[in-house]
Coordinates of C-alpha atoms in Angstrom, one line a residue:
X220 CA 32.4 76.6 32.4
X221 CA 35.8 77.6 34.0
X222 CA 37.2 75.6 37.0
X223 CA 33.7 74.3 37.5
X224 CA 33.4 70.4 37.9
X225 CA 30.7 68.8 35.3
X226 CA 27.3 67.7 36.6
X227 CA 26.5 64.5 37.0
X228 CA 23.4 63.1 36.9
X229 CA 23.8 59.4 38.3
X230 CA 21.5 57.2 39.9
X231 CA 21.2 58.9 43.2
X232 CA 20.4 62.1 42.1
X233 CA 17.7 60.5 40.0
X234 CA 16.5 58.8 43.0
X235 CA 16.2 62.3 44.5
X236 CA 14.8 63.7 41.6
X237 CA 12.0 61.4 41.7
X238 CA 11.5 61.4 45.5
X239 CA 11.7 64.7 46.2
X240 CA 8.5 66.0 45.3
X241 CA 6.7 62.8 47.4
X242 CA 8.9 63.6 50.6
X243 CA 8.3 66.8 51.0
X244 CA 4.5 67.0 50.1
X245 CA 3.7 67.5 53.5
X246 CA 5.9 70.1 54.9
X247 CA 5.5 72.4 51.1
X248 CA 1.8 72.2 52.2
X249 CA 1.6 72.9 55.7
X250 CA 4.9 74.8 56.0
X251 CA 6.9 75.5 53.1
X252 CA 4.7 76.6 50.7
X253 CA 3.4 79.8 52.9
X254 CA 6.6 80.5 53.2
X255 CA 7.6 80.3 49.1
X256 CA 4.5 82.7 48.7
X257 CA 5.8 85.2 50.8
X258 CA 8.8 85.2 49.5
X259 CA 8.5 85.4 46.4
X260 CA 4.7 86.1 45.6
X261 CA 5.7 89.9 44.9
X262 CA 8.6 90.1 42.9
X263 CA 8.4 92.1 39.5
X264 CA 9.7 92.4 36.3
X265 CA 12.0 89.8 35.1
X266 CA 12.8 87.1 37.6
X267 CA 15.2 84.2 37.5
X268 CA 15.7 81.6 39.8
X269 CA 18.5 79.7 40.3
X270 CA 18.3 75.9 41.2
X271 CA 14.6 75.6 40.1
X272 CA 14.4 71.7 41.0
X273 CA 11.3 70.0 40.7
X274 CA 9.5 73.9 40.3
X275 CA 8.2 73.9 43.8
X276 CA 7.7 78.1 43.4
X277 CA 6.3 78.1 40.3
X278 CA 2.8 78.4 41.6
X279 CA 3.4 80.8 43.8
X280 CA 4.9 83.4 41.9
X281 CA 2.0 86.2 41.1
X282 CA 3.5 89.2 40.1
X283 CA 6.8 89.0 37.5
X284 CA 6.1 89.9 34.2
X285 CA 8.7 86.3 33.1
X286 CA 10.3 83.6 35.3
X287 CA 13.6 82.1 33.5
X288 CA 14.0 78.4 35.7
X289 CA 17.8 77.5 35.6
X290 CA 18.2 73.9 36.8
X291 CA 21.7 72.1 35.9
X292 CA 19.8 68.2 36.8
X293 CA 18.3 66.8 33.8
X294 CA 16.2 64.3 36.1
X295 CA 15.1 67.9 37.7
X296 CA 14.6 69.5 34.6
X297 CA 12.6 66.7 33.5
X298 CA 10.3 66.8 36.1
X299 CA 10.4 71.0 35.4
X300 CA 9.2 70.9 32.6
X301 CA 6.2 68.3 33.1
X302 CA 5.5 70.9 35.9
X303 CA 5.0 73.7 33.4
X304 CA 3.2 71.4 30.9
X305 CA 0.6 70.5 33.4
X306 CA 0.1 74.4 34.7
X307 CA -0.3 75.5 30.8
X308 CA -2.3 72.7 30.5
X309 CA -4.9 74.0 33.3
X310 CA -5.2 77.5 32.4
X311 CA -8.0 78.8 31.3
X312 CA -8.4 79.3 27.2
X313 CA -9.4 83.2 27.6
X314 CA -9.9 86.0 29.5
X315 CA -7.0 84.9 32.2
X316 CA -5.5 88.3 34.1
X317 CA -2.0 88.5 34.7
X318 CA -1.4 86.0 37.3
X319 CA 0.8 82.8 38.5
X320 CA -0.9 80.9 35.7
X321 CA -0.3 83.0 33.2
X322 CA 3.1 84.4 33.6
X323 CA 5.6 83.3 30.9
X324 CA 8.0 80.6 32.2
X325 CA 11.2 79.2 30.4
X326 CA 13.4 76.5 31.6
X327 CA 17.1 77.1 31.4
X328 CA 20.0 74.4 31.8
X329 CA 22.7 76.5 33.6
X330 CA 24.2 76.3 36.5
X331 CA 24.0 78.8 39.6
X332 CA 28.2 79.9 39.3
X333 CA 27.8 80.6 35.7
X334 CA 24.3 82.1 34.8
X335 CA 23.6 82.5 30.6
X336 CA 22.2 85.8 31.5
X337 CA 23.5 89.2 30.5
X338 CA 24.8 91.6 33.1
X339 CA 22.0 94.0 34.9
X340 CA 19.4 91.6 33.0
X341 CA 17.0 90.6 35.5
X342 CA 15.0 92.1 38.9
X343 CA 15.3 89.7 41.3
X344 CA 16.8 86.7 41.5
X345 CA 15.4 83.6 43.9
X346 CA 17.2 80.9 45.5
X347 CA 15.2 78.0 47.4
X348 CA 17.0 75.4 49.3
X349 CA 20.1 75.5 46.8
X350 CA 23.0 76.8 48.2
X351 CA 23.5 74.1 50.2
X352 CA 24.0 72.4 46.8
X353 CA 26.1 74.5 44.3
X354 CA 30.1 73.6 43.9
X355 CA 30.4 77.4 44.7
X356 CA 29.0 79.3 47.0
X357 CA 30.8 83.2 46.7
X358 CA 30.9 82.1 43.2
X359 CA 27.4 81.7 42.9
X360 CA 26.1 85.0 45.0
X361 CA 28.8 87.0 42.8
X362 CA 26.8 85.7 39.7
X363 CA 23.6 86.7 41.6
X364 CA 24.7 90.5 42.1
X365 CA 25.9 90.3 38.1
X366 CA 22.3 89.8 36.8
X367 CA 20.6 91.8 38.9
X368 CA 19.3 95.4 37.9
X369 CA 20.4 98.7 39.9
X370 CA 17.5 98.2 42.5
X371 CA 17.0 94.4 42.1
X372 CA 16.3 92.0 44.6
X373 CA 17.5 88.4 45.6
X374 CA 15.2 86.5 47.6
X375 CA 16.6 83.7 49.7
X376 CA 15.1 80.9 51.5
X377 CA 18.2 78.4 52.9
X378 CA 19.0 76.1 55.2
X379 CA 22.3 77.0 57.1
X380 CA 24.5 75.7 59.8
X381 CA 23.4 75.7 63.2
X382 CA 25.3 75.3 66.6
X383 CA 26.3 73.0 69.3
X384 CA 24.3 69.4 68.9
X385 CA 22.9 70.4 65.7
X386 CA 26.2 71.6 63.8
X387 CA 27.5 68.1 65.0
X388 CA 25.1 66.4 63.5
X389 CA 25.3 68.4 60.4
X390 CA 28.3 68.2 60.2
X391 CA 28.4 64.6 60.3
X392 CA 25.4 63.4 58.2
X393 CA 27.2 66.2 54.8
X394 CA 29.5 63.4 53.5
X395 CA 26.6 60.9 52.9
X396 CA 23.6 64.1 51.9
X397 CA 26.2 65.4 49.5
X398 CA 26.0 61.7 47.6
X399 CA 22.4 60.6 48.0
X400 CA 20.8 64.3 47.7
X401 CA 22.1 66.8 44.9
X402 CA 25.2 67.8 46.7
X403 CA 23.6 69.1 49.6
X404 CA 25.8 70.4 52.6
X405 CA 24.1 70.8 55.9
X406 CA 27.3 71.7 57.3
X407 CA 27.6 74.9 55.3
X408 CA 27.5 78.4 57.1
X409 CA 24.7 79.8 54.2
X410 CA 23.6 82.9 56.1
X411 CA 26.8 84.7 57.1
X412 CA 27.5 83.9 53.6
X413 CA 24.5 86.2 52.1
X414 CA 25.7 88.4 54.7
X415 CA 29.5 88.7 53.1
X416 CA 27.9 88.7 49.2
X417 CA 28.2 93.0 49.6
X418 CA 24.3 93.4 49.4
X419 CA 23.7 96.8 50.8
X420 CA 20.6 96.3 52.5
X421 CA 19.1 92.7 53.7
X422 CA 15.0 92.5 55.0
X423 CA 14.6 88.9 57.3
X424 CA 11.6 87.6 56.1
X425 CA 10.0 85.6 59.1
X426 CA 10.3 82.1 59.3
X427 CA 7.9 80.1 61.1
X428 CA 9.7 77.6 63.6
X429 CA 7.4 74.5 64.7
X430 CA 9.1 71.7 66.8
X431 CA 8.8 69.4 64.1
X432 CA 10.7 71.9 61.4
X433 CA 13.3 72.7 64.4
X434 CA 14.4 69.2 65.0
X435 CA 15.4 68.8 61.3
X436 CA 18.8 68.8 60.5
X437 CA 17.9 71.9 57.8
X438 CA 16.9 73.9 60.5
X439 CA 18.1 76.9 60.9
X440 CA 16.0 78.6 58.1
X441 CA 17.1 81.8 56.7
X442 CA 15.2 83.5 54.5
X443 CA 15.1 86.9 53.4
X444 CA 15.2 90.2 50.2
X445 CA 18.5 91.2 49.4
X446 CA 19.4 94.3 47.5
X447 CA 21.7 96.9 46.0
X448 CA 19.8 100.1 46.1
X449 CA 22.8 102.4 45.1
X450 CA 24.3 100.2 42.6

């Protein structure tokens, strides 16, 4: 992959790998999860997602007709794919309708700045929580707007820079989240950054904003349907 820096999947991000489904249990539950469904619980046709991680939307999706997961981590692909075992494992032998159990699901190892998907290939495209973590952002939001379909969408849920106190603190705590989690910047401005990616039209989807979510150094949320209805 051209100019891109390899993965590496050291001990740290197999730490986070493993913990990451255990830390945030509570807020994907109460918080998160709502959230995912809303944001992604309609999308048709062929989706892909970018950054799957541990496969937090997988049960949420309820409407595509295929999911292709790209995740770059093996730890994360690992724990993917036991994901997809255990939901195939649960369904139900016959008579299942079309449904976020029985939608076809393939995991992919690529990366979000070079997806192994044709041009104009998919409907949407879905990014949780990931930009934060790719080597390149415009890079990665160009590869977005290659994939998708005349009339497709990209549904975004990030975590972007805030101001005053918080963008201090961001700013402060990136150098030691970029080692111990994924590569994750909290310092990076992620929604004027959809807002430069050329999307024509771009539909806020609401984002709920408890005290407890606020104080987080991932707050603000952004999160939202991009598209390119003219292309």
């Amino acid at each position: 992959m051209s100019g891109l820096a390899p993965i590496v999947d050291d001990r740290w991000s197999r730490r986070f790998s493993g913990a990451y489904d255990r830390v945030f249990e509570d807020v994907e539950r109460t918080f998160l999860g709502p959230l995912r469904s809303r944001l992604v619980g309609g999308l048709r046709g062929r989706v892909v997602e970018i950054g799957a991680g541990t496969g937090a939307n997988v049960g949420h999706y309820r409407a595509a007709d295929r999911v292709d997961l790209v995740e770059p981590l093996p730890s994360m692909r690992a724990r993917l794919d036991a994901r997809l075992a255990s939901r195939e494992a649960s369904r139900e032998p016959t008579g299942e309708a079309p449904g976020m159990r029985g939608i076809p699901m393939q995991v992919t190892d690529g990366r979000a700045e070079a997806l192994p998907f044709p041009d104009a290939s998919a409907d949407a495209v879905v990014s949780t929580l990931v930009l934060c973590s790719v080597s390149d952002v415009e890079r990665t939001l160009d590869e977005v707007r290659r994939v998708l379909a005349p009339g497709g969408v990209f549904a975004f849920l990030e975590h972007s820079r805030g101001r005053g106190l918080k963008r201090g603190v961001q700013t402060a705590i990136t150098p030691v989240t970029r080692r111990l989690c994924g590569n994750c910047h909290h310092d990076r401005d992620l929604a004027g950054a959809i807002g430069r990616a050329g999307f024509d039209q771009v539909e806020a989807v609401p984002v709920p904003s408890p005290l407890r979510v606020r104080v987080l150094p991932e707050w603000p949320l952004v999160a939202g349907h991009a598209s390119d209805p003219l292309r």
